[in-house]
XYZ file of C-alpha atoms in Angstrom:
566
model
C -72.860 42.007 122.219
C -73.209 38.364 121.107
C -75.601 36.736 119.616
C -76.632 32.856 121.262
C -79.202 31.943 118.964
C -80.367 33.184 115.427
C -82.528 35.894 115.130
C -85.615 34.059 113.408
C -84.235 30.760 112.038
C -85.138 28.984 115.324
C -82.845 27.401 118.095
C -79.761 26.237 117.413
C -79.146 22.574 116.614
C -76.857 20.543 118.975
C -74.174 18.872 117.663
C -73.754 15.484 117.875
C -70.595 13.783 118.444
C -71.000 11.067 115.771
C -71.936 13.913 113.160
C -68.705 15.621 113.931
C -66.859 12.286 113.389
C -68.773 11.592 110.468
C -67.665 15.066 108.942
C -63.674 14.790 109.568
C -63.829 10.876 108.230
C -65.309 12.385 105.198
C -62.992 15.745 104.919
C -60.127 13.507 106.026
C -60.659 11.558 102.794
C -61.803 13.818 100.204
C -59.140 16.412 101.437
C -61.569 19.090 102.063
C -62.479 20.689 105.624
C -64.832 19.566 108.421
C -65.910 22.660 108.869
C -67.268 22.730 104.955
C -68.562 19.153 105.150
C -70.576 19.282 108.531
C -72.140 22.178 106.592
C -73.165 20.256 104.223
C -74.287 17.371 105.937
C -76.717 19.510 108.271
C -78.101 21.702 105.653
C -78.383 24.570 107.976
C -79.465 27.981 107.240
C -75.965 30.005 107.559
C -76.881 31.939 110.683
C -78.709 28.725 112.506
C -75.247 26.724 111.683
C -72.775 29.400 113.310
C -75.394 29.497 116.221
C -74.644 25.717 116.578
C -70.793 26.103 116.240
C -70.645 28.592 119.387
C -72.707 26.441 121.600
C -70.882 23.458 121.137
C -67.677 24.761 121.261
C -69.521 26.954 124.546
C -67.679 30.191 122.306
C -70.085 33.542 121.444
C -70.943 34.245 118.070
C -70.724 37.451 116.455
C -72.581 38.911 113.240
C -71.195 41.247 110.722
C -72.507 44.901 111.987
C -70.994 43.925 115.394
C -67.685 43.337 113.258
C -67.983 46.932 111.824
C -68.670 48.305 114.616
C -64.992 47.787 116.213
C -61.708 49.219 114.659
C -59.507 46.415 113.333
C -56.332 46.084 115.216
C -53.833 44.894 112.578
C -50.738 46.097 115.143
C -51.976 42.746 117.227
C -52.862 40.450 114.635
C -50.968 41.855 110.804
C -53.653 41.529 107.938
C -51.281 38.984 106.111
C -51.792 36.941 109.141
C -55.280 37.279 109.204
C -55.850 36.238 105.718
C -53.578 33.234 106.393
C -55.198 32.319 109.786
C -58.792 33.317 108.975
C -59.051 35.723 111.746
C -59.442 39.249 112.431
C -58.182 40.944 115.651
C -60.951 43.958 116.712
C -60.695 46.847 119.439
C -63.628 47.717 120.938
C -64.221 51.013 122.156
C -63.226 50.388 125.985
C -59.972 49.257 124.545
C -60.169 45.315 124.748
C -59.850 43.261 122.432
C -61.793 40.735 120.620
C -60.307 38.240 118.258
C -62.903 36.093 115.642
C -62.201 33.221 113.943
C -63.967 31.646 111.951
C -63.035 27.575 112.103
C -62.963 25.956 115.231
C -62.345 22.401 114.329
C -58.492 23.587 112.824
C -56.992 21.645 115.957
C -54.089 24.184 116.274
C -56.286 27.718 115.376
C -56.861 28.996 118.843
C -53.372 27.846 120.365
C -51.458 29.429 117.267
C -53.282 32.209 117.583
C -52.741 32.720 121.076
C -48.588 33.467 120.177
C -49.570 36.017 117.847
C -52.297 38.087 120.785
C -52.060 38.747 124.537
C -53.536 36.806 127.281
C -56.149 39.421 127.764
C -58.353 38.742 124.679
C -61.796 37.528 123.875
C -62.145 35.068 121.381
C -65.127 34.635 118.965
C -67.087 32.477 116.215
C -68.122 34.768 112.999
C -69.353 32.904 109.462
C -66.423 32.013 106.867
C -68.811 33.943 104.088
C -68.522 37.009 106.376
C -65.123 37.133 107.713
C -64.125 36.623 104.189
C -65.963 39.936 103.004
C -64.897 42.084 105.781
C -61.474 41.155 105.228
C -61.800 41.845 101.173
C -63.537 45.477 102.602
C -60.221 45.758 104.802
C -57.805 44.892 102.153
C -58.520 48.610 100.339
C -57.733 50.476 103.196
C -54.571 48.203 103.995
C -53.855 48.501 99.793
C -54.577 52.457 100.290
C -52.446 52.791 102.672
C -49.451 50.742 101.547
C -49.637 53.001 98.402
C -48.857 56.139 101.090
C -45.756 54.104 102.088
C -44.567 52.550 99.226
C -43.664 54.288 96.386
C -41.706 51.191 94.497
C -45.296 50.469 92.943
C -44.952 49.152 89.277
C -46.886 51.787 88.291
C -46.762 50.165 84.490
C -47.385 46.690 85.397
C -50.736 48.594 87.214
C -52.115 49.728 83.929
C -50.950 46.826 81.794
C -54.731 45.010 80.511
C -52.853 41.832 80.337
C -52.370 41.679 83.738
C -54.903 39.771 85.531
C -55.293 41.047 89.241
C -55.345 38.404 91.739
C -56.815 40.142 95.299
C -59.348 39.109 98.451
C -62.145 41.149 96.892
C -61.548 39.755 93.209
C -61.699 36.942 94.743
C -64.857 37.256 96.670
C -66.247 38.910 93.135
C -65.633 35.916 91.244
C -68.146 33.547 90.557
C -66.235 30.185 89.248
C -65.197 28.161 92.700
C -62.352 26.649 89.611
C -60.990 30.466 89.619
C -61.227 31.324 93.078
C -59.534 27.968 94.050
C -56.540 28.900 91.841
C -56.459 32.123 92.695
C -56.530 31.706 96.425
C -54.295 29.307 96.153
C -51.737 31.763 94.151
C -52.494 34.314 96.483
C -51.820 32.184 99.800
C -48.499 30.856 97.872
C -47.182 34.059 97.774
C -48.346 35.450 101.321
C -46.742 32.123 102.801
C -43.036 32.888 100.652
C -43.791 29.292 98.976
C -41.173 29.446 95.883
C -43.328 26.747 94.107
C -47.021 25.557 94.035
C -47.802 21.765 92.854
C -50.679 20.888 92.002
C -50.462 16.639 91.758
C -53.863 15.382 90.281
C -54.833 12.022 91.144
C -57.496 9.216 91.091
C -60.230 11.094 93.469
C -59.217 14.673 92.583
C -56.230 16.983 93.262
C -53.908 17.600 96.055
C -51.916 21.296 96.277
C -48.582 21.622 97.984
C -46.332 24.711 98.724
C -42.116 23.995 98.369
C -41.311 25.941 101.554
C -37.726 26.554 102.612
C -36.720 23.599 99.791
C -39.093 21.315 101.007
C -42.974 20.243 100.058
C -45.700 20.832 102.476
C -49.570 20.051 101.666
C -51.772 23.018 101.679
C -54.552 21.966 100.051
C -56.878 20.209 97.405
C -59.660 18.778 95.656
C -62.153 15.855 96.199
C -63.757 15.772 92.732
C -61.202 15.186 89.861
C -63.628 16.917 87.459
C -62.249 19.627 89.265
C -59.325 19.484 89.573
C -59.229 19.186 85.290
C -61.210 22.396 85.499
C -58.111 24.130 87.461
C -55.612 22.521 85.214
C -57.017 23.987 82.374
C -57.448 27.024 84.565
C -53.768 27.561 85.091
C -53.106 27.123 81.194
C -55.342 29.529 80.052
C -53.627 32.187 82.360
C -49.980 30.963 81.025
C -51.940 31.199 77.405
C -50.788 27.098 76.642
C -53.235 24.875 74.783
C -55.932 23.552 76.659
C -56.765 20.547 74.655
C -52.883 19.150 74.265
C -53.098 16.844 77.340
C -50.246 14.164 75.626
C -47.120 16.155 75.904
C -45.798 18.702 78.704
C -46.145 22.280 78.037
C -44.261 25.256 79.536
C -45.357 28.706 79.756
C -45.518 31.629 81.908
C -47.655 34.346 83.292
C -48.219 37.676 85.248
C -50.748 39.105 87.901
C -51.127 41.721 90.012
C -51.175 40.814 93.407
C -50.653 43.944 96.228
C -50.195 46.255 93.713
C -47.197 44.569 91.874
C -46.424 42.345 89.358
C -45.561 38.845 89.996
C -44.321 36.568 87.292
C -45.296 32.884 87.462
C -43.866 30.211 85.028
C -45.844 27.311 84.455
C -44.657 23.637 83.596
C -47.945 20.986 83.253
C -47.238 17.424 82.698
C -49.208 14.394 81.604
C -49.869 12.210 84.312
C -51.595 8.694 84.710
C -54.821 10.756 85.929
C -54.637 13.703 83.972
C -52.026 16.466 84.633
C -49.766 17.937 86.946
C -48.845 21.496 86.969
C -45.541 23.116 88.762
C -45.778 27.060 88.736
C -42.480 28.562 90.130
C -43.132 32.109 91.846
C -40.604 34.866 90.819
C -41.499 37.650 92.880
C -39.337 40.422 91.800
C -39.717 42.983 94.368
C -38.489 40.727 96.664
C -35.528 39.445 94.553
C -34.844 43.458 94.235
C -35.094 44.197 98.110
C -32.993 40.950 98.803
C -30.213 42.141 96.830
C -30.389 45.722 97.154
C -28.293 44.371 100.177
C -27.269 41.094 99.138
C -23.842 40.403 100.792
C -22.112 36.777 101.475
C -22.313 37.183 105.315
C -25.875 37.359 105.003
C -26.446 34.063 103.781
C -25.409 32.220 106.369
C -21.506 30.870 105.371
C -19.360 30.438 108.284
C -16.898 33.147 108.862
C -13.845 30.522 107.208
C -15.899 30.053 104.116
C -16.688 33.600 103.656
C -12.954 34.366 103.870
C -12.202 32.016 101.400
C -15.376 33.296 99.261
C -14.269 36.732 99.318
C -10.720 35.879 98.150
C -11.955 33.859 95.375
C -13.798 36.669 94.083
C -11.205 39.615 93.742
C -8.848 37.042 92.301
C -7.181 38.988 89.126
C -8.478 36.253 86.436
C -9.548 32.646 86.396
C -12.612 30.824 87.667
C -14.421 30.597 90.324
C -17.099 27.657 90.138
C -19.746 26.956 91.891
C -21.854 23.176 92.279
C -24.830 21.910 94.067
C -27.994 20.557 93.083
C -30.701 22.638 91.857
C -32.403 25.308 94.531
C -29.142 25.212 96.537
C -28.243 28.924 96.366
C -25.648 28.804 93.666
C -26.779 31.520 91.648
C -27.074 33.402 95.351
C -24.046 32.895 96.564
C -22.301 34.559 92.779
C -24.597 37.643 92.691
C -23.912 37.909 96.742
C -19.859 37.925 95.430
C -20.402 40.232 92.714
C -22.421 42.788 94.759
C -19.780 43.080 97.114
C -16.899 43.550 93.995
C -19.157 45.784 92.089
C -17.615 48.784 92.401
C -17.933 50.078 89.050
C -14.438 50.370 87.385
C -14.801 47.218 85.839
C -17.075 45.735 82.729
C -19.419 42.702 84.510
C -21.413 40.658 81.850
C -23.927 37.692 82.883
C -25.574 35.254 80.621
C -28.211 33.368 82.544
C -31.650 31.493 82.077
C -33.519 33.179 83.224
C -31.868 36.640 84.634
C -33.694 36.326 88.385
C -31.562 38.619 89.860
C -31.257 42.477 88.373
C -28.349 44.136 89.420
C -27.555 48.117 89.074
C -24.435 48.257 86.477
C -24.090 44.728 85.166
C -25.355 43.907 81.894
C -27.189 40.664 82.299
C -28.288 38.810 79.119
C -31.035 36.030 78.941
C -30.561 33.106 76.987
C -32.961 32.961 74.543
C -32.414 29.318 72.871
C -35.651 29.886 70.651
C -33.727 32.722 68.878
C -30.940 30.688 69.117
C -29.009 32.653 71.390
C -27.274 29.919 73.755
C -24.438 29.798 76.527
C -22.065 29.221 74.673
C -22.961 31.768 71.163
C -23.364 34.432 74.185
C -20.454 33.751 75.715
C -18.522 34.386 72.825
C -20.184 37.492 72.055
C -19.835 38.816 75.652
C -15.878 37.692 75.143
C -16.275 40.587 72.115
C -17.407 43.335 74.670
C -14.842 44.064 76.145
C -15.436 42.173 79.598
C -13.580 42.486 82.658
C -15.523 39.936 84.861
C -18.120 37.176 83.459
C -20.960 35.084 84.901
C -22.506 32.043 83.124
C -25.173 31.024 84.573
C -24.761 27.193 84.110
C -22.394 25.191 82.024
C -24.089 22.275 80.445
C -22.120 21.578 77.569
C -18.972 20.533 76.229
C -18.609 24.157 74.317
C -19.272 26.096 76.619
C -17.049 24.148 79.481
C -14.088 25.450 76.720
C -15.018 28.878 75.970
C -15.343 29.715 79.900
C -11.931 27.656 80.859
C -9.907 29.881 77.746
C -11.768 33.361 78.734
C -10.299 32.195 82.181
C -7.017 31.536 80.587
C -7.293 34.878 78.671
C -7.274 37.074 81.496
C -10.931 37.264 82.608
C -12.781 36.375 85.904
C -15.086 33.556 85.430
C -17.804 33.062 87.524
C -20.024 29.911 86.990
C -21.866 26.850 88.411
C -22.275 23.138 87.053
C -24.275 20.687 88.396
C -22.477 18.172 90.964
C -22.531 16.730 94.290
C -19.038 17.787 95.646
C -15.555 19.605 94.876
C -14.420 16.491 93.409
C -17.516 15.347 91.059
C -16.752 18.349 89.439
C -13.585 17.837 88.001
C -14.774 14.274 86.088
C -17.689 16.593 85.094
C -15.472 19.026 83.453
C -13.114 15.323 81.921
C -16.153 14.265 80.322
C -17.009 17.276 78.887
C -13.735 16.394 76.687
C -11.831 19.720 78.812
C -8.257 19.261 78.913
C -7.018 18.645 82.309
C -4.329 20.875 82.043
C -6.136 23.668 80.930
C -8.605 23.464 83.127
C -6.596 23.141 86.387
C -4.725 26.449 85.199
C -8.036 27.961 84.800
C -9.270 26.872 88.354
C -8.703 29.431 91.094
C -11.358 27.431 93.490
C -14.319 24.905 93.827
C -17.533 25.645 95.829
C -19.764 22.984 96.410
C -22.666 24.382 98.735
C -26.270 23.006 100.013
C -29.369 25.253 101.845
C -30.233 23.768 105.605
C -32.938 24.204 107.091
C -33.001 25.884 110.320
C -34.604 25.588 113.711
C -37.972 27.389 113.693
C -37.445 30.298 116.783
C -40.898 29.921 118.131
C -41.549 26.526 118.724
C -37.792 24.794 118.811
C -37.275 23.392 121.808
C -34.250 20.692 123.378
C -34.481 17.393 121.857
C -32.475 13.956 122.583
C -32.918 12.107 118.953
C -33.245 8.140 119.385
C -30.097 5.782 119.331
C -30.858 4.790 115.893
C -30.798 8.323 114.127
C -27.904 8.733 115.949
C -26.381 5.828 114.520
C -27.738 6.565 110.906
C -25.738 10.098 111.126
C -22.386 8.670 112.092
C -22.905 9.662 115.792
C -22.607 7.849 118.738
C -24.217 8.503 122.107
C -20.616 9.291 123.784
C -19.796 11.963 120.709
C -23.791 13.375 120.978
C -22.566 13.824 124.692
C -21.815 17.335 123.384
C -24.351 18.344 121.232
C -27.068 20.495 122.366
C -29.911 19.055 120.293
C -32.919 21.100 119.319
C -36.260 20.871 116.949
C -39.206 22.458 116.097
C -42.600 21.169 117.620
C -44.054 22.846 114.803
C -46.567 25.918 115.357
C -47.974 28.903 113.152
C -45.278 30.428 112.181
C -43.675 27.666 110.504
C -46.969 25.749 109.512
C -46.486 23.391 111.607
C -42.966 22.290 110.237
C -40.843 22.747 112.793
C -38.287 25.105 110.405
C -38.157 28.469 109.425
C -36.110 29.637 106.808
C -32.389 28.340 105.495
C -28.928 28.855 105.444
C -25.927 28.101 103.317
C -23.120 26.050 104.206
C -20.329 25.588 101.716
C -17.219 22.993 101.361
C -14.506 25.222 99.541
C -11.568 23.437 97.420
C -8.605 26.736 96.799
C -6.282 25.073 93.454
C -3.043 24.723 95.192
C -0.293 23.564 93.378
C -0.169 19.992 94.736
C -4.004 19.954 94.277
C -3.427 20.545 90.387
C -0.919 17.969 90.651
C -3.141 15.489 92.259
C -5.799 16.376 89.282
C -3.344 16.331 86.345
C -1.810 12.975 87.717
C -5.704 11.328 87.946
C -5.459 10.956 91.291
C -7.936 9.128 93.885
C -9.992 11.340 95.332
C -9.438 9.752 98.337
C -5.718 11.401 98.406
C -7.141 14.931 96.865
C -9.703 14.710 99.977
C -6.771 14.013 102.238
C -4.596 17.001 100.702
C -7.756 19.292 100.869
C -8.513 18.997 104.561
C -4.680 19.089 105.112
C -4.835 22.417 103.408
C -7.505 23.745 105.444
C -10.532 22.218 103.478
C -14.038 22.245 105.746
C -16.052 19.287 104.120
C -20.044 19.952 104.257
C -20.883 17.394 106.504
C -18.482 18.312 108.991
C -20.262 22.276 108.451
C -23.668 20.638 108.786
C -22.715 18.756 112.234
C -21.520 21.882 113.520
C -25.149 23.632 113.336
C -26.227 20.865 114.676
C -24.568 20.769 117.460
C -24.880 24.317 118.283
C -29.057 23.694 118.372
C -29.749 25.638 114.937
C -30.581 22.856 112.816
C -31.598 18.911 113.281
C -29.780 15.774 112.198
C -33.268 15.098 109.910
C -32.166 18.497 108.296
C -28.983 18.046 107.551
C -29.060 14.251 106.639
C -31.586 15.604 103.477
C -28.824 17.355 102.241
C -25.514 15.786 102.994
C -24.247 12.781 102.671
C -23.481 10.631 105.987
């Protein structure tokens, strides 16, 4: 049973083309959606305005009770997608199935949701105010019965007070649109695996994006910038910073319960020309504890050479290994993924990081706590009193601790380690301008890891693809070496949000400290002739790593040109 008209609110009003391209010049500007702003325009009562909706887009409309009346099928449509896609997938009583939506000017909607259902489905039109609801009703049962399943529920992050819980029906309780905008958007963050929210004020309001597999998509926004100073000061009176200090950036952090756990969320806000930015990283620790209850190096992509060479690197005796890349390029990954697989408990592991992301069962991991004045390089020297058998330091930033980690290397400990640089090679002037001695620090040296994150080929959309001459020519390629390539790339669909990528891998140039390398290092050297003596010894540069996904149809030249250099 549909419903074609409203029940006593009249006929319903026919759309007019020029009112539907008056709404989507407006949305398209302010950043909102059409669907919201046609609403406006027409002044509708809610019922009379759906009525409209189905008749122009010739789809039937459906009220709540009829919703209720049907069992929700979350095997054909998951309830994570449903709060993402605004849908919910029914089965009637005969068995079909009916799937309600409740925007129909989303271009993509119906199409995307047509990979998740079979062909043999009904589609409908239901209110936004009422799918909403039903879906907060639904999340108990879904909550209920994940709480059958689940027993890894942080049972005293549950009870904590100052834990503020961030769900679809506190969100439908809520009353401030400023709280339910940065809640939703917290909430959608984390359903989407975003690792970072922005939220980038400017002169008409405030636009929200998501950093998705290393890279920044929009998701969102606001069209009044009275607004969006309401949801800056929002997100600092959840990470308790002060609300009327808008000169200087503040840091801080926060928790709330979202699905029954706790999720930490540190905050950075910044002054801006038109007000304030804000940067809240996501640190979801149940998934940083399921990723490395398994957490090996062949599951992070590495080629089978690199992994080799990993692997030996790590059950070297004493020394260093070191690891470089720019920031969010799985350094800190790739040593807890070598560790894992060592950790066999006979001997001591230590780790000094900031901040300790990663818990692991038998190490003893120590935060630096710079306030307290607990640094690198104090810790480090502490840990070197602890009887240590293999160390990890997070990062070394500093001239002091560069020496402290090179002579408990020298000493008879494994070092593990990272430092910021964009090759093998940078990282050796790094280490000669920290004031190391060469010497020392080539005897330290076992290897040099320089590693970036690619993104890969979404599955569902990625298709063949011949790139143009000139981004051929821009990668170093030709069109007689493309010859055999099998190009591929995403068209972009639901499952990647219309990217065209889904999810990363590593790939990893890997420098072993031969004797002629040290040599080359001690001498000062060009790199030039250490690059020639490293791919004579068996050296696998990155881009030469990236080129092969490429050309194997996992990855794009776009991809790989964002992260190595041509």
């Amino acid at each position: 049973m549909s419903i074609a008209t409203p029940s006593s609110n009249g006929a319903p009003i026919k759309l007019l083309p020029e009112q539907v391209a008056q709404a989507r010049k407006i949305a398209m500007q302010g950043g909102s959606r059409v669907l919201e702003v046609l609403a406006t325009q027409l002044a509708l009562d809610a019922r009379q305005f759906l009525a409209s909706l189905g008749e122009a887009f010739s789809t039937p409309v459906y009220a709540l009770p009829e919703l209720q009346a049907c069992k929700p099928a979350f095997d054909v449509i998951a309830y994570t997608d449903a709060v993402r896609h605004e849908c919910l997938a029914l089965r009637r009583e005969n068995g079909s199935l009916l799937v309600v939506y409740a925007d129909p000017f989303d271009p993509g909607k119906q199409a995307r949701l047509g990979e998740l259902v079979p062909q043999s489905v009904e589609w409908g039109l239901v209110s936004l105010e009422e799918l909403s609801g039903e879906l907060a009703r639904l999340e108990r049962t879904v909550r209920a019965m994940e709480s059958f399943s689940d027993e890894s529920v942080d049972s005293e992050a549950l009870t904590a007070a100052s834990v503020e819980e961030i769900s679809l029906l506190k969100l439908d309780e809520s009353g401030s649109p400023v709280v339910r905008f940065v809640h939703s958007t917290l909430f959608d963050a984390l359903r989407s695996d975003a690792s970072d929210v922005h939220f980038e004020t400017h002169a008409t309001g405030m636009t929200v994006k998501y950093r998705l597999d290393g890279v920044l998509i929009v998701a969102g926004g606001l069209s009044q910038q009275a607004m969006a100073e309401q949801a800056i000061s929002r997100i600092k009176v959840m990470a308790e910073l002060d609300i009327a200090e808008r000169r200087v950036p503040q840091d801080g952090r926060f928790k709330a319960l979202i699905d029954g756990r706790a999720v930490d969320f540190r905050v950075s806000v910044m002054p801006s020309v038109f007000g304030e930015d804000a940067v809240i990283r996501i640190l979801d620790k149940r998934a940083l504890v399921n990723q490395t209850m398994e957490l090996r190096l062949d599951g992070l992509g590495f080629d089978a050479l690199s992994i080799q060479t990993l692997r030996k690197l790590a059950k070297e005796a004493y020394g260093m290994m070191l690891v470089t890349g720019p920031t969010g390029s799985g350094k800190t990954t790739t040593l807890y993924a070598s560790i894992t697989e060592i950790n066999d408990g006979q001997d001591k592991i230590v780790t000094i990081e900031d901040p300790v992301e990663y818990q692991l069962s038998g190490v003893l991991q120590i935060p630096v706590n710079e306030k307290k004045g607990l640094t690198f390089a104090r810790g480090l020297r502490s840990i070197l009193r602890h009887d240590p058998d293999k160390i990890l330091v997070g990062e070394i930033r500093d001239p002091e601790t560069a020496e402290i980690a090179v002579q408990a290397a020298l000493t008879g400990h494994l070092v593990f380690t990272t430092v910021h640089a964009n090759n093998v090679f940078d990282v050796i002037g790094r280490f000669t301008h920290m004031g190391v001695d060469p010497y020392s620090f080539v005897s330290a040296i076992n290897g040099i890891v320089a590693q970036r994150l690619v993104r890969l080929n979404c599955p569902h959309c990625s298709s063949e693809h011949v790139p143009d001459d000139e981004l051929l020519r821009e990668s170093g390629l030709t069109p007689d070496t493309a010859k055999s390539y099998r190009f591929r790339a995403g068209k972009g669909c639901d499952h990647c949000r219309g990217t065209g990528y889904k999810g990363r891998k590593a790939i990893a140039e890997v420098l072993m400290m031969t004797e002629e390398m040290r040599e080359l290092i001690i001498s000062r050297a060009s790199v030039r002739s250490m690059r020639e003596t490293a791919a004579r010894n068996g050296t696998v540069f990155l881009r030469q790593t990236a080129l092969q996904l490429v050309q194997c149809g996992e990855t794009t030249l776009q991809a790989i040109n964002r992260v190595t250099l041509v």
